[in-house]
Amino acid sequence: MTHPAPEPAGEDLLRRMAPQVLGALLRRYGHFDAAEDAVQEALLAAARQWPEEGRPRNPRGWLIRVASRRLTDQLRSEDARRRREETAAALTPRDEFVAPPPGEGRAPAEDDTLTLLFLCCRADLPAAGRIALTLRAVGGLTTAEIARALLVPEATMAQRISRAKRRIKTSPSPFGTPADTADREQAQERERAARLADVLHVLYLIFNEGYTATSGRELQRADLATEAIRLTRAVHALLPDDGEAAGLLALMLLTDARRAARTGQDGSLIPLAEQDRSRWDRDAIAEGVMLVSEALTRTPLGPYQLRAAIAAVHDEAASDEDTDWAEILALYEVLIRLVPGPVERLGHAVAVAMVHGPRRALDLLAALDDDDHLAGHHRLEAVRAHLLEMAGDRAAARAAYAKAAGQTLSTPERRYLHSRAARIAE
C-alpha cells in the first residue's frame, strides 16, 4: 500500500536502502553478481515508479520484493537452474541464511547492511579484495572512487573487484559458518573478530570519501559520511568492548563535527585554521571525546583511538592559535610507530612544522617523494606547498600549490590550491 500523494524516490533513501536490499538477497539466495544486477533493476524501478505512484510505506520491503522477483526470474533459466542445483548447498546454507519471504515472518536479527559488511570481509579473500568489494557493495562507491581512495590505478581496482567476486562465486561456503557447528554462535563471533580490522578500515575509507570527495564539484558527500557513521555505530553496538570500533566512531564524530564550517556559501573550501568554530557540532564533539577517552583508559591502544585523540585536541581548542601542537606531535609519534603509513607520516610532518619549524618538516617530506602510494597524489605537494610558504620560500610554494592543483580531481580543492598560489603571487 502506498501513500495517496506521490513523493520523489529520493537518491539518499535509495543509496541507503541498496546495501540493505543486497544483503537480504545474498542471505537468502547467494549469487553475488546476479543479486547486484537485481538490486540495480529494483532501484531503477523505484526511481521510475515512486515519483508517480508514491513511496511505499515499507520502501525496503518493496525493493526486496522487486529485486527478489528479478533474481528468481533470472534463476529460472535452464542454465542458471543447472548451476543452482550443482551448488545448492553452498549457495543457501540451511540454517543461518534461509530467511522467510520478504515481508513475512520475523526481521533479520541484524541490519542487512551490517550483515553484508561482514560477509564481504571474507577471510579467504585477499585484504585488498575485501576492502574493494565492501566499498563497492556497501559503500556504493564507483571503481574510480575506490581507486582514488586506496591510491591505486583504476584498472588495478577493477581487477581486484572482479577477482573478489569470482572467489565468492566459486567458494564452497560463500556466506557463513557451517550450520552444523555445535558452537556456531561462538564461531561466528570469532569470525567477526578476525574480519573486524578490515571492516573498520572499509568504514574509514567510506567516511573519508564522504568527508572529502576525491573527485567532483562538491567538497563533501554528506550521504557517505553519514552512512559510514551509522554503520560504525552498528559495529560499536555489536562490539561495545572493542576499543578500535569506539575509536573509529569517535574519530568520525570529531571530524564530521566540522562539516558545516568547511565550505563557504559558494562551496569553496575553508581550511581548518580559518573555520568559524562556532559552527562546529558541539554535541558530536562531546560524544567523540567521551568515546575516545573511555577507549583509551580501558582498552588496548590502537591507531583509530590515536587518530581520534588528535582530532579531539583540534576540536577542543578555542581557536587555531590555542591548538596544543606539542600534544598532537606526541600523539603522532606514537601513531607512526604503530602505523608508519604515508598519510600518517604526512600528518606527523605538519605537526613537526608547527612545533619545530617547517625546515625540519620539509626534510621529513623528502623521504616520502619515492613512496609509491603518494606518487602523483596532490596531498603530498599540498603539504609541501604549505610548509614552503611557512618557510618563506614563496616561489617554490607557489609552484608546489600549482602542481598540487593539477593533480587533484576535486574542483573545490583545485580552486583552493590555485587561490593559495595566486595569493602568494600578489
GROMACS .gro file of C-alpha atoms in nm, residues 41-353:
model
  313
   41GLU     CA    1   1.693  -0.313  -1.152
   42ALA     CA    2   1.481  -0.267  -0.841
   43LEU     CA    3   1.639   0.073  -0.774
   44LEU     CA    4   1.568   0.183  -1.131
   45ALA     CA    5   1.208   0.065  -1.095
   46ALA     CA    6   1.175   0.268  -0.774
   47ALA     CA    7   1.318   0.578  -0.939
   48ARG     CA    8   1.057   0.547  -1.214
   49GLN     CA    9   0.752   0.442  -1.013
   50TRP     CA   10   0.774   0.613  -0.677
   51PRO     CA   11   0.756   0.973  -0.803
   52GLU     CA   12   0.431   0.886  -0.986
   53GLU     CA   13   0.271   0.630  -0.753
   54GLY     CA   14   0.402   0.744  -0.416
   55ARG     CA   15   0.665   0.598  -0.191
   56PRO     CA   16   0.569   0.264  -0.031
   57ARG     CA   17   0.513   0.255   0.343
   58ASN     CA   18   0.794  -0.003   0.362
   59PRO     CA   19   1.048   0.104   0.096
   60ARG     CA   20   1.299  -0.165   0.194
   61GLY     CA   21   1.039  -0.441   0.171
   62TRP     CA   22   0.921  -0.311  -0.168
   63LEU     CA   23   1.276  -0.311  -0.304
   64ILE     CA   24   1.346  -0.660  -0.167
   65ARG     CA   25   1.027  -0.797  -0.327
   66VAL     CA   26   1.102  -0.643  -0.666
   67ALA     CA   27   1.470  -0.746  -0.658
   68SER     CA   28   1.374  -1.098  -0.548
   69ARG     CA   29   1.136  -1.130  -0.842
   70ARG     CA   30   1.405  -1.009  -1.082
   71LEU     CA   31   1.655  -1.254  -0.936
   72THR     CA   32   1.424  -1.555  -0.933
   73ASP     CA   33   1.317  -1.482  -1.292
   74GLN     CA   34   1.681  -1.489  -1.392
   75LEU     CA   35   1.748  -1.811  -1.200
   76ARG     CA   36   1.459  -1.989  -1.373
   77SER     CA   37   1.654  -2.015  -1.696
   78GLU     CA   38   1.775  -2.366  -1.773
   79ASP     CA   39   2.146  -2.291  -1.742
   80ALA     CA   40   2.102  -2.099  -1.417
   81ARG     CA   41   1.888  -2.380  -1.275
   82ARG     CA   42   2.158  -2.639  -1.352
   83ARG     CA   43   2.427  -2.429  -1.186
   84ARG     CA   44   2.199  -2.373  -0.890
   85GLU     CA   45   2.135  -2.746  -0.849
   86GLU     CA   46   2.507  -2.826  -0.864
   87THR     CA   47   2.593  -2.583  -0.587
   88ALA     CA   48   2.267  -2.567  -0.389
   89ALA     CA   49   2.420  -2.642  -0.052
   90ALA     CA   50   2.687  -2.374  -0.091
   91LEU     CA   51   2.453  -2.105  -0.216
   92THR     CA   52   2.186  -2.149   0.052
   93PRO     CA   53   2.323  -2.261   0.392
   94ARG     CA   54   2.037  -2.446   0.562
   95ASP     CA   55   2.002  -2.258   0.890
   96GLU     CA   56   2.191  -1.933   0.905
   97PHE     CA   57   2.082  -1.777   0.578
   98VAL     CA   58   1.744  -1.931   0.498
   99ALA     CA   59   1.501  -1.645   0.553
  100PRO     CA   60   1.122  -1.617   0.527
  101PRO     CA   61   0.987  -1.447   0.214
  102PRO     CA   62   1.036  -1.069   0.219
  103GLY     CA   63   0.772  -0.904   0.431
  104GLU     CA   64   0.678  -1.227   0.611
  105GLY     CA   65   0.799  -1.373   0.940
  106ARG     CA   66   1.050  -1.210   1.168
  107ALA     CA   67   1.301  -0.948   1.051
  108PRO     CA   68   1.671  -1.038   1.041
  109ALA     CA   69   1.838  -1.005   1.381
  110GLU     CA   70   2.087  -0.751   1.244
  111ASP     CA   71   2.076  -0.473   0.990
  112ASP     CA   72   2.122  -0.635   0.650
  113THR     CA   73   2.374  -0.367   0.562
  114LEU     CA   74   2.586  -0.471   0.858
  115THR     CA   75   2.544  -0.835   0.761
  116LEU     CA   76   2.661  -0.754   0.408
  117LEU     CA   77   2.955  -0.562   0.553
  118PHE     CA   78   3.084  -0.866   0.739
  119LEU     CA   79   3.006  -1.104   0.453
  120CYS     CA   80   3.219  -0.904   0.212
  121CYS     CA   81   3.516  -0.909   0.451
  122ARG     CA   82   3.574  -1.280   0.399
  123ALA     CA   83   3.881  -1.443   0.549
  124ASP     CA   84   3.965  -1.628   0.225
  125LEU     CA   85   3.976  -1.309   0.017
  126PRO     CA   86   4.294  -1.102  -0.007
  127ALA     CA   87   4.274  -0.797   0.217
  128ALA     CA   88   4.272  -0.560  -0.081
  129GLY     CA   89   3.985  -0.753  -0.238
  130ARG     CA   90   3.779  -0.749   0.081
  131ILE     CA   91   3.814  -0.374   0.113
  132ALA     CA   92   3.741  -0.303  -0.253
  133LEU     CA   93   3.437  -0.531  -0.267
  134THR     CA   94   3.289  -0.388   0.051
  135LEU     CA   95   3.337  -0.031  -0.068
  136ARG     CA   96   3.154  -0.127  -0.385
  137ALA     CA   97   2.869  -0.330  -0.235
  138VAL     CA   98   2.813  -0.147   0.094
  139GLY     CA   99   2.951   0.200   0.032
  140GLY     CA  100   2.813   0.234  -0.319
  141LEU     CA  101   3.139   0.386  -0.448
  142THR     CA  102   3.236   0.360  -0.812
  143THR     CA  103   3.552   0.177  -0.915
  144ALA     CA  104   3.721   0.511  -0.986
  145GLU     CA  105   3.632   0.647  -0.642
  146ILE     CA  106   3.762   0.334  -0.473
  147ALA     CA  107   4.086   0.354  -0.669
  148ARG     CA  108   4.139   0.714  -0.563
  149ALA     CA  109   4.058   0.634  -0.201
  150LEU     CA  110   4.310   0.348  -0.197
  151LEU     CA  111   4.573   0.533  -0.405
  152VAL     CA  112   4.591   0.269  -0.678
  153PRO     CA  113   4.520   0.278  -1.056
  154GLU     CA  114   4.158   0.233  -1.160
  155ALA     CA  115   4.239  -0.071  -1.377
  156THR     CA  116   4.404  -0.242  -1.081
  157MET     CA  117   4.099  -0.176  -0.866
  158ALA     CA  118   3.863  -0.315  -1.131
  159GLN     CA  119   4.067  -0.636  -1.138
  160ARG     CA  120   4.058  -0.665  -0.758
  161ILE     CA  121   3.679  -0.635  -0.750
  162SER     CA  122   3.636  -0.889  -1.030
  163ARG     CA  123   3.871  -1.137  -0.862
  164ALA     CA  124   3.689  -1.098  -0.530
  165LYS     CA  125   3.353  -1.168  -0.693
  166ARG     CA  126   3.492  -1.474  -0.872
  167ARG     CA  127   3.636  -1.606  -0.546
  168ILE     CA  128   3.298  -1.570  -0.375
  169LYS     CA  129   3.120  -1.737  -0.667
  170THR     CA  130   3.346  -2.044  -0.656
  171SER     CA  131   3.373  -2.071  -0.278
  172PRO     CA  132   3.219  -2.385  -0.127
  173SER     CA  133   3.067  -2.176   0.152
  174PRO     CA  134   3.019  -1.819   0.032
  175PHE     CA  135   2.816  -1.665   0.310
  176GLY     CA  136   2.858  -1.806   0.655
  177THR     CA  137   2.990  -2.057   0.904
  178PRO     CA  138   2.882  -2.424   0.887
  179ALA     CA  139   2.527  -2.472   1.010
  180ASP     CA  140   2.608  -2.795   1.194
  181THR     CA  141   2.875  -2.639   1.415
  182ALA     CA  142   2.778  -2.705   1.777
  183ASP     CA  143   2.906  -2.370   1.899
  184ARG     CA  144   2.801  -2.180   1.590
  185GLU     CA  145   2.741  -1.853   1.772
  186GLN     CA  146   3.090  -1.861   1.922
  187ALA     CA  147   3.237  -1.948   1.582
  188GLN     CA  148   3.058  -1.652   1.430
  189GLU     CA  149   3.194  -1.421   1.698
  190ARG     CA  150   3.548  -1.543   1.630
  191GLU     CA  151   3.495  -1.491   1.258
  192ARG     CA  152   3.365  -1.139   1.317
  193ALA     CA  153   3.666  -1.054   1.531
  194ALA     CA  154   3.900  -1.182   1.261
  195ARG     CA  155   3.729  -0.965   0.999
  196LEU     CA  156   3.687  -0.657   1.216
  197ALA     CA  157   4.012  -0.484   1.118
  198ASP     CA  158   3.913  -0.488   0.750
  199VAL     CA  159   3.558  -0.383   0.833
  200LEU     CA  160   3.681  -0.080   1.026
  201HIS     CA  161   3.926   0.011   0.750
  202VAL     CA  162   3.649  -0.003   0.492
  203LEU     CA  163   3.424   0.219   0.702
  204TYR     CA  164   3.714   0.460   0.749
  205LEU     CA  165   3.763   0.483   0.373
  206ILE     CA  166   3.391   0.533   0.309
  207PHE     CA  167   3.385   0.812   0.565
  208ASN     CA  168   3.694   0.977   0.415
  209GLU     CA  169   3.538   0.973   0.069
  210GLY     CA  170   3.228   1.136   0.215
  211TYR     CA  171   3.417   1.395   0.417
  212THR     CA  172   3.649   1.494   0.133
  213ALA     CA  173   3.535   1.361  -0.204
  214THR     CA  174   3.824   1.255  -0.426
  215SER     CA  175   3.658   1.400  -0.735
  216GLY     CA  176   3.368   1.611  -0.848
  217ARG     CA  177   3.225   1.957  -0.791
  218GLU     CA  178   3.137   1.917  -0.424
  219LEU     CA  179   3.395   1.902  -0.145
  220GLN     CA  180   3.184   1.671   0.069
  221ARG     CA  181   2.942   1.382   0.018
  222ALA     CA  182   2.739   1.401   0.336
  223ASP     CA  183   2.540   1.089   0.247
  224LEU     CA  184   2.851   0.871   0.252
  225ALA     CA  185   2.988   1.025   0.572
  226THR     CA  186   2.652   0.986   0.745
  227GLU     CA  187   2.619   0.624   0.630
  228ALA     CA  188   2.973   0.544   0.749
  229ILE     CA  189   2.888   0.686   1.092
  230ARG     CA  190   2.563   0.488   1.104
  231LEU     CA  191   2.739   0.163   1.017
  232THR     CA  192   3.019   0.228   1.263
  233ARG     CA  193   2.762   0.289   1.536
  234ALA     CA  194   2.616  -0.052   1.449
  235VAL     CA  195   2.957  -0.217   1.472
  236HIS     CA  196   3.027  -0.043   1.803
  237ALA     CA  197   2.690  -0.156   1.939
  238LEU     CA  198   2.769  -0.509   1.829
  239LEU     CA  199   3.119  -0.499   1.985
  240PRO     CA  200   3.096  -0.240   2.264
  241ASP     CA  201   3.419  -0.355   2.431
  242ASP     CA  202   3.634  -0.316   2.121
  243GLY     CA  203   3.850  -0.007   2.161
  244GLU     CA  204   3.919   0.041   1.792
  245ALA     CA  205   3.548   0.031   1.698
  246ALA     CA  206   3.490   0.300   1.963
  247GLY     CA  207   3.797   0.489   1.843
  248LEU     CA  208   3.680   0.491   1.483
  249LEU     CA  209   3.333   0.612   1.578
  250ALA     CA  210   3.491   0.886   1.790
  251LEU     CA  211   3.719   0.986   1.501
  252MET     CA  212   3.426   1.013   1.261
  253LEU     CA  213   3.217   1.218   1.502
  254LEU     CA  214   3.503   1.454   1.589
  255THR     CA  215   3.588   1.505   1.224
  256ASP     CA  216   3.235   1.530   1.090
  257ALA     CA  217   3.156   1.786   1.363
  258ARG     CA  218   3.340   2.044   1.148
  259ARG     CA  219   3.136   1.975   0.834
  260ALA     CA  220   2.924   2.291   0.836
  261ALA     CA  221   3.229   2.516   0.869
  262ARG     CA  222   3.439   2.352   0.597
  263THR     CA  223   3.280   2.526   0.300
  264GLY     CA  224   3.167   2.877   0.219
  265GLN     CA  225   2.829   2.970   0.072
  266ASP     CA  226   2.973   2.918  -0.275
  267GLY     CA  227   3.102   2.572  -0.186
  268SER     CA  228   3.463   2.685  -0.157
  269LEU     CA  229   3.699   2.503   0.079
  270ILE     CA  230   3.777   2.667   0.414
  271PRO     CA  231   4.090   2.524   0.582
  272LEU     CA  232   4.083   2.422   0.947
  273ALA     CA  233   4.280   2.725   1.065
  274GLU     CA  234   4.024   2.966   0.913
  275GLN     CA  235   3.699   2.792   1.009
  276ASP     CA  236   3.429   2.953   1.221
  277ARG     CA  237   3.440   2.718   1.520
  278SER     CA  238   3.103   2.838   1.646
  279ARG     CA  239   2.955   2.635   1.359
  280TRP     CA  240   3.112   2.310   1.479
  281ASP     CA  241   2.873   2.049   1.619
  282ARG     CA  242   2.946   2.058   1.993
  283ASP     CA  243   2.723   1.759   2.070
  284ALA     CA  244   2.917   1.543   1.825
  285ILE     CA  245   3.244   1.668   1.974
  286ALA     CA  246   3.132   1.586   2.327
  287GLU     CA  247   3.027   1.236   2.224
  288GLY     CA  248   3.350   1.179   2.036
  289VAL     CA  249   3.565   1.296   2.327
  290MET     CA  250   3.373   1.072   2.566
  291LEU     CA  251   3.413   0.767   2.339
  292VAL     CA  252   3.786   0.808   2.283
  293SER     CA  253   3.854   0.894   2.648
  294GLU     CA  254   3.680   0.576   2.764
  295ALA     CA  255   3.853   0.363   2.500
  296LEU     CA  256   4.199   0.497   2.586
  297THR     CA  257   4.152   0.420   2.955
  298ARG     CA  258   4.007   0.068   2.933
  299THR     CA  259   4.115  -0.097   2.605
  300PRO     CA  260   4.448  -0.170   2.428
  301LEU     CA  261   4.585   0.128   2.236
  302GLY     CA  262   4.513   0.133   1.862
  303PRO     CA  263   4.553   0.361   1.559
  304TYR     CA  264   4.191   0.477   1.543
  305GLN     CA  265   4.199   0.580   1.907
  306LEU     CA  266   4.516   0.783   1.843
  307ARG     CA  267   4.366   0.949   1.535
  308ALA     CA  268   4.055   1.031   1.738
  309ALA     CA  269   4.269   1.176   2.018
  310ILE     CA  270   4.443   1.402   1.764
  311ALA     CA  271   4.106   1.514   1.629
  312ALA     CA  272   3.988   1.582   1.985
  313VAL     CA  273   4.284   1.812   2.052
  314HIS     CA  274   4.192   2.014   1.744
  315ASP     CA  275   3.821   2.025   1.831
  316GLU     CA  276   3.869   2.125   2.193
  317ALA     CA  277   4.092   2.422   2.107
  318ALA     CA  278   3.904   2.753   2.130
  319SER     CA  279   4.095   2.886   1.829
  320ASP     CA  280   4.367   2.778   1.589
  321GLU     CA  281   4.622   2.968   1.797
  322ASP     CA  282   4.519   2.774   2.108
  323THR     CA  283   4.582   2.432   1.946
  324ASP     CA  284   4.818   2.221   2.155
  325TRP     CA  285   5.054   2.117   1.876
  326ALA     CA  286   5.302   1.966   2.119
  327GLU     CA  287   5.037   1.717   2.231
  328ILE     CA  288   4.939   1.648   1.872
  329LEU     CA  289   5.303   1.582   1.784
  330ALA     CA  290   5.338   1.343   2.076
  331LEU     CA  291   5.030   1.153   1.960
  332TYR     CA  292   5.163   1.136   1.604
  333GLU     CA  293   5.495   1.000   1.732
  334VAL     CA  294   5.306   0.708   1.885
  335LEU     CA  295   5.082   0.669   1.579
  336ILE     CA  296   5.365   0.641   1.324
  337ARG     CA  297   5.527   0.374   1.539
  338LEU     CA  298   5.205   0.172   1.517
  339VAL     CA  299   5.117   0.266   1.157
  340PRO     CA  300   5.413   0.415   0.963
  341GLY     CA  301   5.199   0.479   0.654
  342PRO     CA  302   5.244   0.774   0.417
  343VAL     CA  303   4.928   0.957   0.527
  344GLU     CA  304   5.026   0.926   0.893
  345ARG     CA  305   5.378   1.049   0.814
  346LEU     CA  306   5.234   1.349   0.628
  347GLY     CA  307   5.031   1.444   0.934
  348HIS     CA  308   5.336   1.393   1.152
  349ALA     CA  309   5.536   1.628   0.928
  350VAL     CA  310   5.277   1.903   0.970
  351ALA     CA  311   5.288   1.862   1.349
  352VAL     CA  312   5.669   1.877   1.339
  353ALA     CA  313   5.647   2.201   1.142
   0.00000   0.00000   0.00000
